[in-house]
Amino acid sequence: MLDVIAPLVISNTTKIVLVSLDGLGGLPRPETGRSELETARLPNLSQLATEAACGLIRHVAPGITPGSGPGHLGLFGYDPLQYQVGRGVLEALGIEFELRAGDVAARGNFCTVDDTGRITDRRAGRIATELNLRLTERLRRIKLPGAEVFVESGKDYRFVLVLRAKSKSGGLSARLSETDPQQVGKPPLPVKALEPRAKTTATLVNRFVAEAKRLLADAAPANMILLRGFDQLPKLPRFPEVFGLRSAAIAAYPMYRGLARLVGMEILKTGGTFDDELATLKEHWAANDFFFLHYKDTDKAGEDGDFDAKVQALERLDRAIPEIRALGPDVLIVSGDHATPSILSGHGWQPVPVIIWSRYCGPDSVTAFTERACSAGSLGVIPAQHLMPLVMANALRLTKFGA
Amino acid sequence: MLDVIAPLVISNTTKIVLVSLDGLGGLPRPETGRSELETARLPNLSQLATEAACGLIRHVAPGITPGSGPGHLGLFGYDPLQYQVGRGVLEALGIEFELRAGDVAARGNFCTVDDTGRITDRRAGRIATELNLRLTERLRRIKLPGAEVFVESGKDYRFVLVLRAKSKSGGLSARLSETDPQQVGKPPLPVKALEPRAKTTATLVNRFVAEAKRLLADAAPANMILLRGFDQLPKLPRFPEVFGLRSAAIAAYPMYRGLARLVGMEILKTGGTFDDELATLKEHWAANDFFFLHYKDTDKAGEDGDFDAKVQALERLDRAIPEIRALGPDVLIVSGDHATPSILSGHGWQPVPVIIWSRYCGPDSVTAFTERACSAGSLGVIPAQHLMPLVMANALRLTKFGA
């Protein structure tokens, strides 16, 4: 689809705001039969839905629960089945490591092994982040020939390993098997090259693991490491160029800044709250055409299984809608990257409501921003990657196809 | 899609029941303007629809009327355009012949030829099955070099021919032209090889036809045979492995047992009525994760053009729903393999209503199990092969895609 869109893009001065409510979609609470969106008082979103075209977005495929990576790539116009982002890269994005093309990133766990080298705990008793910080300091001492080594702490027992070739000719490959056998009672596996040109990288990683074992010998329960999800930055068409939009991302959480950076958006500095994000939006209003505005609270409440907190998070977001509309966007989209139903306490496969508002959207009969109401909207159930072409059309930024 | 699903499959103890009402969908009777589903009293299905997500299933493509093969493959999660099952194989399945990989199966007709060898009746005056049985006994005398020959009676003038190579090196090919010219006044055609390695098989089949002609010379009106739909078992990914489900089929009719066997389901012994099927379901409840439960009466009535009989068949099925629900399935699906509108007296191309019920289905506003009501359901109009991913998601048997 991007190949079809790109040659049709034309330039104008319209402004687009995409508000992404993380984990937006929900499910009815059995006691009331009403979902989080159906329970919340959302006068501003209802008004927007009334004036807009509504529908449901499916991010990957029917029945597939999207992770944050595919969820966002879809919203940004990329088919998430065509453009896959590996675990190691997502972890690096999540701690805002400035991954470069060619870097090999892996997700790391500290783990516990017994005297015979067999794993007894794949998460090292979920050690505190503070201990993690001290142990990654040790791992940073490891030197490898021909490659820079980066070891970055994550939360609890997690870390990220990144290898960067010192010379262009010494290119690394991420086509490597994992060391994590995914069960206790077995020793960590050696890394194997899954393609011939990955052999050198496999040797480097195995050397890193051997060194790590030595350096952590006295650090039980965190006396060993596991590595998985080796990957490199995917080659994605750049969002600002494909769509011809000066594109800015405003997100308080690093993972979402990372995903926006992955497609080439400018990342605007912002504070830790949604109010900070709104202030950033106003401040940079003149300088950009497209704003990706990320709202995390809905997902957090859903992940916690806290139905009421999710309702409140929705109501807080609703109160911000007039502020956003007051800026005078030409196209305003409200949707999300995936469902996080509170009764699932995790991501869900359910399609997610979407509102597309513009002067030219063609309002349908939907008057509420809920899963059920939007399922009857004029957009129907659309793959996420169909959203951006619709947004561009509503911004009058696409010329016609065929004379 | 199966490639996307398979790596996401996780195991748990949920139970899934797929009730397939053969020829489910219908059309309004002109006198009342109401379809069979809209005429029938279906309190239990209405209740289930109210608690569930509803929609319509399209089995092959818009305007395409599915046969039983593609209709069922779609329900089982296979794209029927990608996985095609030839006529010969379907006929063999329909008489429950235990077709093996490499066997070449063809649909046979007894026919009538005149003294000059030209066909005067392609169905041999629709001879009785009893005569058919005696004549296939004669055809079984035919011996071919290097191949076993099976000739199995069907109904009336129909039979199935199967050739099986005696050695692995003597592999057969089904890339053969048909002998049936599809019109009277012409002689049967010789079989031609459609690929070089089918030459030997073509020679064998032509020899079989010549022998048959000799053996049937005195048997007018059944004094010749026609062969078409040469095919071999398709290579299908196995359903139990793809979806990680201990999978059982319960079907009183051989064709549907055959289709379930084709994808690797276990076939449970059952009696000839739907009550027998229900008893079988209860008996094997503990031993399986997934049950395909087939109900034939709706199709039979539709094929007969008997609107009232189809209404009654629907009402009988409705009365069984509480029994199925009482078993406590985690996911209950009610749909069908194709429409058989009574006013068409045959299969139809119309999409077929579907109900997906689970704790996590997200009920929509549909409160009746009819074509029109389900067309407004939250599932929309979905290709049949999207059903199984949704079913798996509702059973919480799929992990998320992308971290």
PDB file of C-alpha atoms in Angstrom, chain B residues 6 30 76 88 105 136 163 179 193 200 278 298 317 369 371 376:
ATOM      1  CA  ALA B   6       1.144 -21.807  14.394  1.00  0.00           C
ATOM      2  CA  PRO B  30     -41.467 -14.721  -1.243  1.00  0.00           C
ATOM      3  CA  PHE B  76     -11.283 -25.641   9.735  1.00  0.00           C
ATOM      4  CA  GLY B  88     -12.230 -37.846  -7.064  1.00  0.00           C
ATOM      5  CA  ALA B 105      -9.001 -41.313  -7.181  1.00  0.00           C
ATOM      6  CA  THR B 136     -18.808 -52.790  -9.799  1.00  0.00           C
ATOM      7  CA  LEU B 163      -5.453 -46.753  -8.308  1.00  0.00           C
ATOM      8  CA  THR B 179     -12.980 -39.207 -20.255  1.00  0.00           C
ATOM      9  CA  ALA B 193      -1.328 -37.262 -19.428  1.00  0.00           C
ATOM     10  CA  THR B 200       2.139 -44.434 -17.133  1.00  0.00           C
ATOM     11  CA  LEU B 278     -24.733 -35.465  21.164  1.00  0.00           C
ATOM     12  CA  THR B 298     -30.688 -28.326   7.469  1.00  0.00           C
ATOM     13  CA  LEU B 317     -31.078 -28.115  16.480  1.00  0.00           C
ATOM     14  CA  PHE B 369     -29.466 -15.881  14.769  1.00  0.00           C
ATOM     15  CA  GLU B 371     -28.859 -13.723   8.116  1.00  0.00           C
ATOM     16  CA  ALA B 376     -24.940  -6.176  11.670  1.00  0.00           C
TER      17      ALA B 376
END
